[in-house]
Amino acid sequence: MERRQNLEHTSLLVLSLLSREDMYGYQMITEIQKKLDSSFTMKEGTLYPILKKLEASEAVESYEQPVPGGRIRKYYHLTAAGRQLLRREEEAWHTYEKSINQILKCESGGILPEGS
Amino acid sequence: MERRQNLEHTSLLVLSLLSREDMYGYQMITEIQKKLDSSFTMKEGTLYPILKKLEASEAVESYEQPVPGGRIRKYYHLTAAGRQLLRREEEAWHTYEKSINQILKCESGGILPEGS
DNA sequence: TCCTTATACCTTGACACTCGATGTATATCT
DNA sequence: AGATATACATCGAGTGTCAAGGTATAAGGA
């Protein structure tokens, strides 16, 4: 019954975050939480498999960095291929977005001229 | 490798289409194709299960209507509950849309003030 | 006549994605 | 000592998508 969040464009978000700076997984989660203020959350069970997949396809590279405290962070860096992928996914997202809105806008106002 | 289309907001689209007029399944598919010009397609294997689910949850009602040719069409009609569902799904969609764009817009232009 | 295409319905099974739950480990705070 | 925060990761149930297949009628072409 619970509405599953279904991000679906998760890899787009990950790539976009990494386009600004190298980040580690936990950081991406908290960043998104901060930015979106709980309108949705990126779950660990969603994120980590995606990072793996992106690394396997060489869209990102990772390196570990010890933190003074003693823990180790695994940073991810966007590759050139990843940047291209980002462009493509972004475009796909906007197409998708427009398509949905195109259908919705016909809703009750109705019959709009389909020309310019 | 093939990018699966992943409509994900399919039921929203179905509800939206039905908010204007009663429609039958095949018609929804062709309508969307017409409106969106192949930017994506609603597949039968996706649509029919959703119509079933919407009917089971009483968001839509169906009735059959014979066509002069001899075939029978199964029309779907949006109920009051369905209209409410549409409002909710629409709102969820816009929240989702904004969230994604919120992340994307920070991309390269960077550091926007987070206040109003 | 047969074959293809279009209309119109529907199901199945493989695959993909999400996420709650669970597990590891360290550091800090109470 | 126990809870919380940081930081990594996996698993399995549930759900959604879609190619493929199936049924059936009608029209158009070879």
PDB file of C-alpha atoms (C1' of nucleotides) in Angstrom:
ATOM      1  CA  MET A   1       0.000   0.000   0.000  1.00  0.00           C
ATOM      2  CA  GLU A   2       2.799   2.369   0.952  1.00  0.00           C
ATOM      3  CA  ARG A   3       3.810   4.509  -1.935  1.00  0.00           C
ATOM      4  CA  ARG A   4       7.228   3.317  -2.966  1.00  0.00           C
ATOM      5  CA  GLN A   5       9.442   6.204  -3.809  1.00  0.00           C
ATOM      6  CA  ASN A   6      10.702   4.947  -7.079  1.00  0.00           C
ATOM      7  CA  LEU A   7      13.397   7.391  -7.937  1.00  0.00           C
ATOM      8  CA  GLU A   8      14.064   5.690 -11.210  1.00  0.00           C
ATOM      9  CA  HIS A   9      16.399   8.381 -12.368  1.00  0.00           C
ATOM     10  CA  THR A  10      18.803   7.669  -9.565  1.00  0.00           C
ATOM     11  CA  SER A  11      21.876   7.289 -11.716  1.00  0.00           C
ATOM     12  CA  LEU A  12      21.157  10.671 -13.261  1.00  0.00           C
ATOM     13  CA  LEU A  13      21.158  12.222  -9.811  1.00  0.00           C
ATOM     14  CA  VAL A  14      24.367  10.476  -8.838  1.00  0.00           C
ATOM     15  CA  LEU A  15      26.118  11.587 -12.002  1.00  0.00           C
ATOM     16  CA  SER A  16      24.884  15.105 -11.525  1.00  0.00           C
ATOM     17  CA  LEU A  17      26.137  15.287  -7.965  1.00  0.00           C
ATOM     18  CA  LEU A  18      29.525  14.017  -9.070  1.00  0.00           C
ATOM     19  CA  SER A  19      29.756  16.577 -11.853  1.00  0.00           C
ATOM     20  CA  ARG A  20      30.523  19.237  -9.279  1.00  0.00           C
ATOM     21  CA  GLU A  21      32.915  17.414  -7.012  1.00  0.00           C
ATOM     22  CA  ASP A  22      34.123  14.016  -5.977  1.00  0.00           C
ATOM     23  CA  MET A  23      31.870  12.578  -3.315  1.00  0.00           C
ATOM     24  CA  TYR A  24      31.452   9.495  -1.184  1.00  0.00           C
ATOM     25  CA  GLY A  25      28.271   7.498  -0.884  1.00  0.00           C
ATOM     26  CA  TYR A  26      27.135   8.584   2.507  1.00  0.00           C
ATOM     27  CA  GLN A  27      27.735  12.171   1.512  1.00  0.00           C
ATOM     28  CA  MET A  28      25.483  11.877  -1.524  1.00  0.00           C
ATOM     29  CA  ILE A  29      22.695  10.669   0.697  1.00  0.00           C
ATOM     30  CA  THR A  30      23.039  13.505   3.162  1.00  0.00           C
ATOM     31  CA  GLU A  31      23.514  16.091   0.406  1.00  0.00           C
ATOM     32  CA  ILE A  32      20.292  15.079  -1.273  1.00  0.00           C
ATOM     33  CA  GLN A  33      18.480  15.072   2.019  1.00  0.00           C
ATOM     34  CA  LYS A  34      19.727  18.560   2.734  1.00  0.00           C
ATOM     35  CA  LYS A  35      18.879  19.886  -0.710  1.00  0.00           C
ATOM     36  CA  LEU A  36      15.470  18.311  -0.991  1.00  0.00           C
ATOM     37  CA  ASP A  37      14.396  18.507   2.585  1.00  0.00           C
ATOM     38  CA  SER A  38      12.822  15.075   2.831  1.00  0.00           C
ATOM     39  CA  SER A  39      10.710  15.416  -0.317  1.00  0.00           C
ATOM     40  CA  PHE A  40      12.552  12.238  -1.023  1.00  0.00           C
ATOM     41  CA  THR A  41      15.499  10.302   0.253  1.00  0.00           C
ATOM     42  CA  MET A  42      18.125   8.302  -1.538  1.00  0.00           C
ATOM     43  CA  LYS A  43      18.330   4.952   0.214  1.00  0.00           C
ATOM     44  CA  GLU A  44      21.562   3.073   0.781  1.00  0.00           C
ATOM     45  CA  GLY A  45      20.109  -0.077  -0.702  1.00  0.00           C
ATOM     46  CA  THR A  46      19.457   1.917  -3.848  1.00  0.00           C
ATOM     47  CA  LEU A  47      22.618   3.955  -4.030  1.00  0.00           C
ATOM     48  CA  TYR A  48      25.387   1.436  -3.492  1.00  0.00           C
ATOM     49  CA  PRO A  49      24.344  -0.985  -6.227  1.00  0.00           C
ATOM     50  CA  ILE A  50      24.153   1.949  -8.617  1.00  0.00           C
ATOM     51  CA  LEU A  51      27.614   3.169  -7.724  1.00  0.00           C
ATOM     52  CA  LYS A  52      28.866  -0.340  -8.421  1.00  0.00           C
ATOM     53  CA  LYS A  53      27.193  -0.412 -11.762  1.00  0.00           C
ATOM     54  CA  LEU A  54      28.497   3.014 -12.721  1.00  0.00           C
ATOM     55  CA  GLU A  55      31.989   1.979 -11.771  1.00  0.00           C
ATOM     56  CA  ALA A  56      31.719  -1.276 -13.703  1.00  0.00           C
ATOM     57  CA  SER A  57      30.709   0.683 -16.783  1.00  0.00           C
ATOM     58  CA  GLU A  58      33.544   3.141 -16.171  1.00  0.00           C
ATOM     59  CA  ALA A  59      31.335   6.163 -15.774  1.00  0.00           C
ATOM     60  CA  VAL A  60      32.946   6.741 -12.401  1.00  0.00           C
ATOM     61  CA  GLU A  61      36.203   5.815 -10.718  1.00  0.00           C
ATOM     62  CA  SER A  62      36.705   5.367  -7.017  1.00  0.00           C
ATOM     63  CA  TYR A  63      39.548   5.913  -4.606  1.00  0.00           C
ATOM     64  CA  GLU A  64      39.744   5.497  -0.873  1.00  0.00           C
ATOM     65  CA  GLN A  65      40.749   8.208   1.494  1.00  0.00           C
ATOM     66  CA  PRO A  66      41.309   7.803   5.213  1.00  0.00           C
ATOM     67  CA  VAL A  67      39.675  10.374   7.431  1.00  0.00           C
ATOM     68  CA  PRO A  68      41.589  11.703  10.484  1.00  0.00           C
ATOM     69  CA  GLY A  69      39.036   9.996  12.716  1.00  0.00           C
ATOM     70  CA  GLY A  70      40.131   6.573  11.495  1.00  0.00           C
ATOM     71  CA  ARG A  71      37.396   5.669   9.046  1.00  0.00           C
ATOM     72  CA  ILE A  72      37.907   5.290   5.355  1.00  0.00           C
ATOM     73  CA  ARG A  73      35.838   7.041   2.765  1.00  0.00           C
ATOM     74  CA  LYS A  74      35.385   5.803  -0.739  1.00  0.00           C
ATOM     75  CA  TYR A  75      35.264   8.757  -3.073  1.00  0.00           C
ATOM     76  CA  TYR A  76      33.818   8.604  -6.544  1.00  0.00           C
ATOM     77  CA  HIS A  77      35.063  10.641  -9.470  1.00  0.00           C
ATOM     78  CA  LEU A  78      33.203  11.275 -12.704  1.00  0.00           C
ATOM     79  CA  THR A  79      35.128  10.169 -15.795  1.00  0.00           C
ATOM     80  CA  ALA A  80      34.867  11.684 -19.264  1.00  0.00           C
ATOM     81  CA  ALA A  81      32.617   8.796 -20.241  1.00  0.00           C
ATOM     82  CA  GLY A  82      30.515   9.514 -17.173  1.00  0.00           C
ATOM     83  CA  ARG A  83      30.161  13.112 -18.192  1.00  0.00           C
ATOM     84  CA  GLN A  84      28.877  12.024 -21.579  1.00  0.00           C
ATOM     85  CA  LEU A  85      26.483   9.635 -19.921  1.00  0.00           C
ATOM     86  CA  LEU A  86      25.280  12.499 -17.751  1.00  0.00           C
ATOM     87  CA  ARG A  87      24.504  14.596 -20.825  1.00  0.00           C
ATOM     88  CA  ARG A  88      22.545  11.754 -22.353  1.00  0.00           C
ATOM     89  CA  GLU A  89      20.611  10.948 -19.205  1.00  0.00           C
ATOM     90  CA  GLU A  90      19.834  14.562 -18.667  1.00  0.00           C
ATOM     91  CA  GLU A  91      18.450  14.849 -22.142  1.00  0.00           C
ATOM     92  CA  ALA A  92      16.422  11.682 -21.652  1.00  0.00           C
ATOM     93  CA  TRP A  93      15.051  13.092 -18.428  1.00  0.00           C
ATOM     94  CA  HIS A  94      13.931  16.318 -20.040  1.00  0.00           C
ATOM     95  CA  THR A  95      12.268  14.448 -22.868  1.00  0.00           C
ATOM     96  CA  TYR A  96      10.504  12.280 -20.351  1.00  0.00           C
ATOM     97  CA  GLU A  97       9.495  15.261 -18.273  1.00  0.00           C
ATOM     98  CA  LYS A  98       8.070  17.113 -21.248  1.00  0.00           C
ATOM     99  CA  SER A  99       6.190  14.051 -22.398  1.00  0.00           C
ATOM    100  CA  ILE A 100       4.425  13.572 -19.108  1.00  0.00           C
ATOM    101  CA  ASN A 101       3.566  17.254 -18.882  1.00  0.00           C
ATOM    102  CA  GLN A 102       2.358  17.225 -22.452  1.00  0.00           C
ATOM    103  CA  ILE A 103      -0.222  14.609 -21.545  1.00  0.00           C
ATOM    104  CA  LEU A 104      -1.161  16.291 -18.282  1.00  0.00           C
ATOM    105  CA  LYS A 105      -1.694  19.731 -19.695  1.00  0.00           C
ATOM    106  CA  CYS A 106      -4.493  18.508 -21.941  1.00  0.00           C
ATOM    107  CA  GLU A 107      -6.366  17.418 -18.878  1.00  0.00           C
ATOM    108  CA  SER A 108      -9.360  19.580 -18.118  1.00  0.00           C
ATOM    109  CA  GLY A 109      -8.630  22.841 -19.910  1.00  0.00           C
ATOM    110  CA  GLY A 110      -8.867  20.680 -22.962  1.00  0.00           C
ATOM    111  CA  ILE A 111      -8.635  21.314 -26.625  1.00  0.00           C
ATOM    112  CA  LEU A 112      -5.537  23.344 -27.258  1.00  0.00           C
ATOM    113  CA  PRO A 113      -4.554  24.041 -30.830  1.00  0.00           C
ATOM    114  CA  GLU A 114      -1.761  21.655 -31.643  1.00  0.00           C
ATOM    115  CA  GLY A 115       0.142  24.007 -33.888  1.00  0.00           C
ATOM    116  CA  SER A 116       2.672  26.571 -32.627  1.00  0.00           C
TER     117      SER A 116
ATOM    118  CA  MET B   1      22.109  -2.401 -22.472  1.00  0.00           C
ATOM    119  CA  GLU B   2      18.950  -1.210 -24.167  1.00  0.00           C
ATOM    120  CA  ARG B   3      17.445   1.635 -22.237  1.00  0.00           C
ATOM    121  CA  ARG B   4      14.173   0.346 -20.887  1.00  0.00           C
ATOM    122  CA  GLN B   5      11.562   3.000 -21.117  1.00  0.00           C
ATOM    123  CA  ASN B   6      10.406   2.884 -17.576  1.00  0.00           C
ATOM    124  CA  LEU B   7       7.352   5.035 -17.665  1.00  0.00           C
ATOM    125  CA  GLU B   8       6.808   4.606 -13.956  1.00  0.00           C
ATOM    126  CA  HIS B   9       4.109   7.215 -13.904  1.00  0.00           C
ATOM    127  CA  THR B  10       1.944   5.198 -16.218  1.00  0.00           C
ATOM    128  CA  SER B  11      -1.118   5.200 -14.050  1.00  0.00           C
ATOM    129  CA  LEU B  12      -0.905   8.978 -13.840  1.00  0.00           C
ATOM    130  CA  LEU B  13      -0.997   9.157 -17.618  1.00  0.00           C
ATOM    131  CA  VAL B  14      -3.904   6.738 -17.824  1.00  0.00           C
ATOM    132  CA  LEU B  15      -5.896   8.671 -15.248  1.00  0.00           C
ATOM    133  CA  SER B  16      -5.125  11.920 -16.995  1.00  0.00           C
ATOM    134  CA  LEU B  17      -6.271  10.621 -20.355  1.00  0.00           C
ATOM    135  CA  LEU B  18      -9.496   9.375 -18.806  1.00  0.00           C
ATOM    136  CA  SER B  19     -10.158  12.717 -17.135  1.00  0.00           C
ATOM    137  CA  ARG B  20     -11.154  14.122 -20.485  1.00  0.00           C
ATOM    138  CA  GLU B  21     -13.207  11.298 -21.913  1.00  0.00           C
ATOM    139  CA  ASP B  22     -13.928   7.620 -21.621  1.00  0.00           C
ATOM    140  CA  MET B  23     -11.424   5.649 -23.634  1.00  0.00           C
ATOM    141  CA  TYR B  24     -10.552   2.068 -24.488  1.00  0.00           C
ATOM    142  CA  GLY B  25      -7.110   0.565 -24.087  1.00  0.00           C
ATOM    143  CA  TYR B  26      -6.024   0.487 -27.667  1.00  0.00           C
ATOM    144  CA  GLN B  27      -7.125   4.077 -28.037  1.00  0.00           C
ATOM    145  CA  MET B  28      -4.952   5.210 -25.134  1.00  0.00           C
ATOM    146  CA  ILE B  29      -1.948   3.677 -26.801  1.00  0.00           C
ATOM    147  CA  THR B  30      -2.586   5.342 -30.132  1.00  0.00           C
ATOM    148  CA  GLU B  31      -3.496   8.660 -28.500  1.00  0.00           C
ATOM    149  CA  ILE B  32      -0.232   8.799 -26.635  1.00  0.00           C
ATOM    150  CA  GLN B  33       1.675   7.818 -29.727  1.00  0.00           C
ATOM    151  CA  LYS B  34      -0.005  10.617 -31.628  1.00  0.00           C
ATOM    152  CA  LYS B  35       0.532  13.226 -28.942  1.00  0.00           C
ATOM    153  CA  LEU B  36       4.115  12.351 -28.152  1.00  0.00           C
ATOM    154  CA  ASP B  37       5.272  11.364 -31.591  1.00  0.00           C
ATOM    155  CA  SER B  38       7.284   8.315 -30.562  1.00  0.00           C
ATOM    156  CA  SER B  39       9.209  10.044 -27.780  1.00  0.00           C
ATOM    157  CA  PHE B  40       7.786   7.129 -25.925  1.00  0.00           C
ATOM    158  CA  THR B  41       5.182   4.469 -26.368  1.00  0.00           C
ATOM    159  CA  MET B  42       2.783   2.910 -23.921  1.00  0.00           C
ATOM    160  CA  LYS B  43       3.099  -0.844 -24.309  1.00  0.00           C
ATOM    161  CA  GLU B  44       0.169  -3.228 -24.092  1.00  0.00           C
ATOM    162  CA  GLY B  45       1.951  -5.383 -21.584  1.00  0.00           C
ATOM    163  CA  THR B  46       2.229  -2.311 -19.388  1.00  0.00           C
ATOM    164  CA  LEU B  47      -1.170  -0.793 -19.951  1.00  0.00           C
ATOM    165  CA  TYR B  48      -3.572  -3.687 -19.488  1.00  0.00           C
ATOM    166  CA  PRO B  49      -2.326  -4.778 -16.083  1.00  0.00           C
ATOM    167  CA  ILE B  50      -2.584  -1.174 -14.924  1.00  0.00           C
ATOM    168  CA  LEU B  51      -6.139  -0.856 -16.150  1.00  0.00           C
ATOM    169  CA  LYS B  52      -6.950  -4.001 -14.215  1.00  0.00           C
ATOM    170  CA  LYS B  53      -5.395  -2.631 -11.099  1.00  0.00           C
ATOM    171  CA  LEU B  54      -7.159   0.699 -11.423  1.00  0.00           C
ATOM    172  CA  GLU B  55     -10.451  -1.083 -11.888  1.00  0.00           C
ATOM    173  CA  ALA B  56      -9.825  -3.346  -8.907  1.00  0.00           C
ATOM    174  CA  SER B  57      -9.180  -0.282  -6.755  1.00  0.00           C
ATOM    175  CA  GLU B  58     -12.292   1.365  -8.189  1.00  0.00           C
ATOM    176  CA  ALA B  59     -10.488   4.314  -9.680  1.00  0.00           C
ATOM    177  CA  VAL B  60     -12.035   3.413 -13.025  1.00  0.00           C
ATOM    178  CA  GLU B  61     -15.081   1.507 -14.202  1.00  0.00           C
ATOM    179  CA  SER B  62     -15.402  -0.319 -17.484  1.00  0.00           C
ATOM    180  CA  TYR B  63     -18.215  -1.082 -19.885  1.00  0.00           C
ATOM    181  CA  GLU B  64     -18.209  -2.820 -23.214  1.00  0.00           C
ATOM    182  CA  GLN B  65     -19.468  -1.313 -26.410  1.00  0.00           C
ATOM    183  CA  PRO B  66     -19.822  -3.125 -29.711  1.00  0.00           C
ATOM    184  CA  VAL B  67     -18.467  -1.325 -32.748  1.00  0.00           C
ATOM    185  CA  PRO B  68     -20.391  -1.511 -36.080  1.00  0.00           C
ATOM    186  CA  GLY B  69     -17.555  -3.553 -37.553  1.00  0.00           C
ATOM    187  CA  GLY B  70     -18.279  -6.385 -35.130  1.00  0.00           C
ATOM    188  CA  ARG B  71     -15.518  -5.944 -32.556  1.00  0.00           C
ATOM    189  CA  ILE B  72     -16.125  -5.026 -28.980  1.00  0.00           C
ATOM    190  CA  ARG B  73     -14.406  -2.187 -27.217  1.00  0.00           C
ATOM    191  CA  LYS B  74     -13.953  -1.995 -23.497  1.00  0.00           C
ATOM    192  CA  TYR B  75     -14.284   1.574 -22.407  1.00  0.00           C
ATOM    193  CA  TYR B  76     -12.943   2.887 -19.128  1.00  0.00           C
ATOM    194  CA  HIS B  77     -14.545   5.649 -17.131  1.00  0.00           C
ATOM    195  CA  LEU B  78     -12.906   7.663 -14.372  1.00  0.00           C
ATOM    196  CA  THR B  79     -14.766   7.501 -11.045  1.00  0.00           C
ATOM    197  CA  ALA B  80     -14.810  10.185  -8.375  1.00  0.00           C
ATOM    198  CA  ALA B  81     -12.222   8.186  -6.452  1.00  0.00           C
ATOM    199  CA  GLY B  82     -10.147   8.019  -9.607  1.00  0.00           C
ATOM    200  CA  ARG B  83     -10.298  11.765  -9.966  1.00  0.00           C
ATOM    201  CA  GLN B  84      -8.992  12.160  -6.444  1.00  0.00           C
ATOM    202  CA  LEU B  85      -6.246   9.684  -7.169  1.00  0.00           C
ATOM    203  CA  LEU B  86      -5.366  11.710 -10.241  1.00  0.00           C
ATOM    204  CA  ARG B  87      -4.979  14.866  -8.157  1.00  0.00           C
ATOM    205  CA  ARG B  88      -2.700  13.073  -5.719  1.00  0.00           C
ATOM    206  CA  GLU B  89      -0.580  11.446  -8.397  1.00  0.00           C
ATOM    207  CA  GLU B  90      -0.274  14.699 -10.225  1.00  0.00           C
ATOM    208  CA  GLU B  91       0.977  16.412  -7.110  1.00  0.00           C
ATOM    209  CA  ALA B  92       3.423  13.590  -6.467  1.00  0.00           C
ATOM    210  CA  TRP B  93       4.681  13.929 -10.010  1.00  0.00           C
ATOM    211  CA  HIS B  94       5.306  17.647  -9.689  1.00  0.00           C
ATOM    212  CA  THR B  95       7.137  17.163  -6.412  1.00  0.00           C
ATOM    213  CA  TYR B  96       9.254  14.498  -8.033  1.00  0.00           C
ATOM    214  CA  GLU B  97       9.887  16.636 -11.079  1.00  0.00           C
ATOM    215  CA  LYS B  98      10.982  19.598  -8.997  1.00  0.00           C
ATOM    216  CA  SER B  99      13.243  17.468  -6.862  1.00  0.00           C
ATOM    217  CA  ILE B 100      15.127  16.079  -9.810  1.00  0.00           C
ATOM    218  CA  ASN B 101      15.476  19.508 -11.383  1.00  0.00           C
ATOM    219  CA  GLN B 102      16.596  20.937  -8.080  1.00  0.00           C
ATOM    220  CA  ILE B 103      19.538  18.553  -8.076  1.00  0.00           C
ATOM    221  CA  LEU B 104      20.300  19.040 -11.735  1.00  0.00           C
ATOM    222  CA  LYS B 105      20.329  22.820 -11.688  1.00  0.00           C
ATOM    223  CA  CYS B 106      23.225  22.882  -9.242  1.00  0.00           C
ATOM    224  CA  GLU B 107      25.283  21.035 -11.773  1.00  0.00           C
ATOM    225  CA  SER B 108      27.937  23.231 -13.313  1.00  0.00           C
ATOM    226  CA  GLY B 109      26.640  26.746 -12.749  1.00  0.00           C
ATOM    227  CA  GLY B 110      26.979  25.808  -9.136  1.00  0.00           C
ATOM    228  CA  ILE B 111      26.543  27.627  -5.891  1.00  0.00           C
ATOM    229  CA  LEU B 112      23.128  29.190  -5.843  1.00  0.00           C
ATOM    230  CA  PRO B 113      21.983  30.866  -2.645  1.00  0.00           C
ATOM    231  CA  GLU B 114      19.667  28.461  -0.901  1.00  0.00           C
ATOM    232  CA  GLY B 115      17.338  31.075   0.532  1.00  0.00           C
ATOM    233  CA  SER B 116      14.339  32.500  -1.351  1.00  0.00           C
TER     234      SER B 116
ATOM    235  C1'  DT C   1      -7.242 -17.786 -52.075  1.00  0.00           C
ATOM    236  C1'  DC C   2      -3.853 -16.619 -48.949  1.00  0.00           C
ATOM    237  C1'  DC C   3      -1.186 -13.313 -46.575  1.00  0.00           C
ATOM    238  C1'  DT C   4      -0.393  -9.238 -44.321  1.00  0.00           C
ATOM    239  C1'  DT C   5      -1.879  -5.326 -41.764  1.00  0.00           C
ATOM    240  C1'  DA C   6      -4.879  -3.048 -38.610  1.00  0.00           C
ATOM    241  C1'  DT C   7      -7.959  -3.235 -34.858  1.00  0.00           C
ATOM    242  C1'  DA C   8      -8.864  -4.908 -30.218  1.00  0.00           C
ATOM    243  C1'  DC C   9      -8.438  -7.684 -26.293  1.00  0.00           C
ATOM    244  C1'  DC C  10      -5.163 -10.150 -22.788  1.00  0.00           C
ATOM    245  C1'  DT C  11      -1.279 -13.046 -20.232  1.00  0.00           C
ATOM    246  C1'  DT C  12       3.265 -14.751 -19.171  1.00  0.00           C
ATOM    247  C1'  DG C  13       8.036 -14.714 -17.910  1.00  0.00           C
ATOM    248  C1'  DA C  14      12.443 -12.571 -17.776  1.00  0.00           C
ATOM    249  C1'  DC C  15      14.625  -8.758 -16.134  1.00  0.00           C
ATOM    250  C1'  DA C  16      15.353  -4.382 -13.571  1.00  0.00           C
ATOM    251  C1'  DC C  17      14.752  -1.206  -9.765  1.00  0.00           C
ATOM    252  C1'  DT C  18      13.639   0.114  -4.994  1.00  0.00           C
ATOM    253  C1'  DC C  19      14.132  -0.276  -0.226  1.00  0.00           C
ATOM    254  C1'  DG C  20      13.525  -2.302   4.480  1.00  0.00           C
ATOM    255  C1'  DA C  21      16.276  -5.106   6.946  1.00  0.00           C
ATOM    256  C1'  DT C  22      20.504  -6.615   8.227  1.00  0.00           C
ATOM    257  C1'  DG C  23      25.487  -6.743   8.881  1.00  0.00           C
ATOM    258  C1'  DT C  24      30.296  -4.703   9.719  1.00  0.00           C
ATOM    259  C1'  DA C  25      33.207  -1.274  12.139  1.00  0.00           C
ATOM    260  C1'  DT C  26      34.767   3.044  14.449  1.00  0.00           C
ATOM    261  C1'  DA C  27      34.036   7.354  17.174  1.00  0.00           C
ATOM    262  C1'  DT C  28      31.523  10.313  20.076  1.00  0.00           C
ATOM    263  C1'  DC C  29      28.193  11.547  23.333  1.00  0.00           C
ATOM    264  C1'  DT C  30      25.428  10.524  27.565  1.00  0.00           C
TER     265       DT C  30
ATOM    266  C1'  DA D   1      27.435   0.669  28.877  1.00  0.00           C
ATOM    267  C1'  DG D   2      24.373   2.007  25.412  1.00  0.00           C
ATOM    268  C1'  DA D   3      22.796   5.064  21.940  1.00  0.00           C
ATOM    269  C1'  DT D   4      23.770   7.764  18.012  1.00  0.00           C
ATOM    270  C1'  DA D   5      26.382   9.144  13.953  1.00  0.00           C
ATOM    271  C1'  DT D   6      29.494   7.975  10.430  1.00  0.00           C
ATOM    272  C1'  DA D   7      30.590   4.907   6.617  1.00  0.00           C
ATOM    273  C1'  DC D   8      30.691   0.880   4.069  1.00  0.00           C
ATOM    274  C1'  DA D   9      27.867  -3.106   1.896  1.00  0.00           C
ATOM    275  C1'  DT D  10      24.381  -7.052   0.685  1.00  0.00           C
ATOM    276  C1'  DC D  11      19.966  -9.602   0.388  1.00  0.00           C
ATOM    277  C1'  DG D  12      15.293 -10.554  -0.611  1.00  0.00           C
ATOM    278  C1'  DA D  13      10.575  -9.280  -1.228  1.00  0.00           C
ATOM    279  C1'  DG D  14       7.811  -6.552  -3.769  1.00  0.00           C
ATOM    280  C1'  DT D  15       6.708  -4.047  -7.814  1.00  0.00           C
ATOM    281  C1'  DG D  16       6.996  -2.319 -12.632  1.00  0.00           C
ATOM    282  C1'  DT D  17       8.267  -2.861 -17.607  1.00  0.00           C
ATOM    283  C1'  DC D  18       7.980  -5.076 -21.910  1.00  0.00           C
ATOM    284  C1'  DA D  19       9.089  -8.550 -25.632  1.00  0.00           C
ATOM    285  C1'  DA D  20       6.763 -12.205 -26.918  1.00  0.00           C
ATOM    286  C1'  DG D  21       2.982 -14.840 -27.432  1.00  0.00           C
ATOM    287  C1'  DG D  22      -2.108 -15.789 -27.844  1.00  0.00           C
ATOM    288  C1'  DT D  23      -7.226 -14.879 -29.461  1.00  0.00           C
ATOM    289  C1'  DA D  24     -10.351 -12.911 -32.880  1.00  0.00           C
ATOM    290  C1'  DT D  25     -12.409  -9.937 -36.673  1.00  0.00           C
ATOM    291  C1'  DA D  26     -12.061  -7.092 -40.875  1.00  0.00           C
ATOM    292  C1'  DA D  27      -9.960  -5.008 -44.843  1.00  0.00           C
ATOM    293  C1'  DG D  28      -6.602  -4.767 -48.515  1.00  0.00           C
ATOM    294  C1'  DG D  29      -3.225  -6.727 -51.711  1.00  0.00           C
ATOM    295  C1'  DA D  30      -0.648 -10.466 -54.308  1.00  0.00           C
TER     296       DA D  30
END
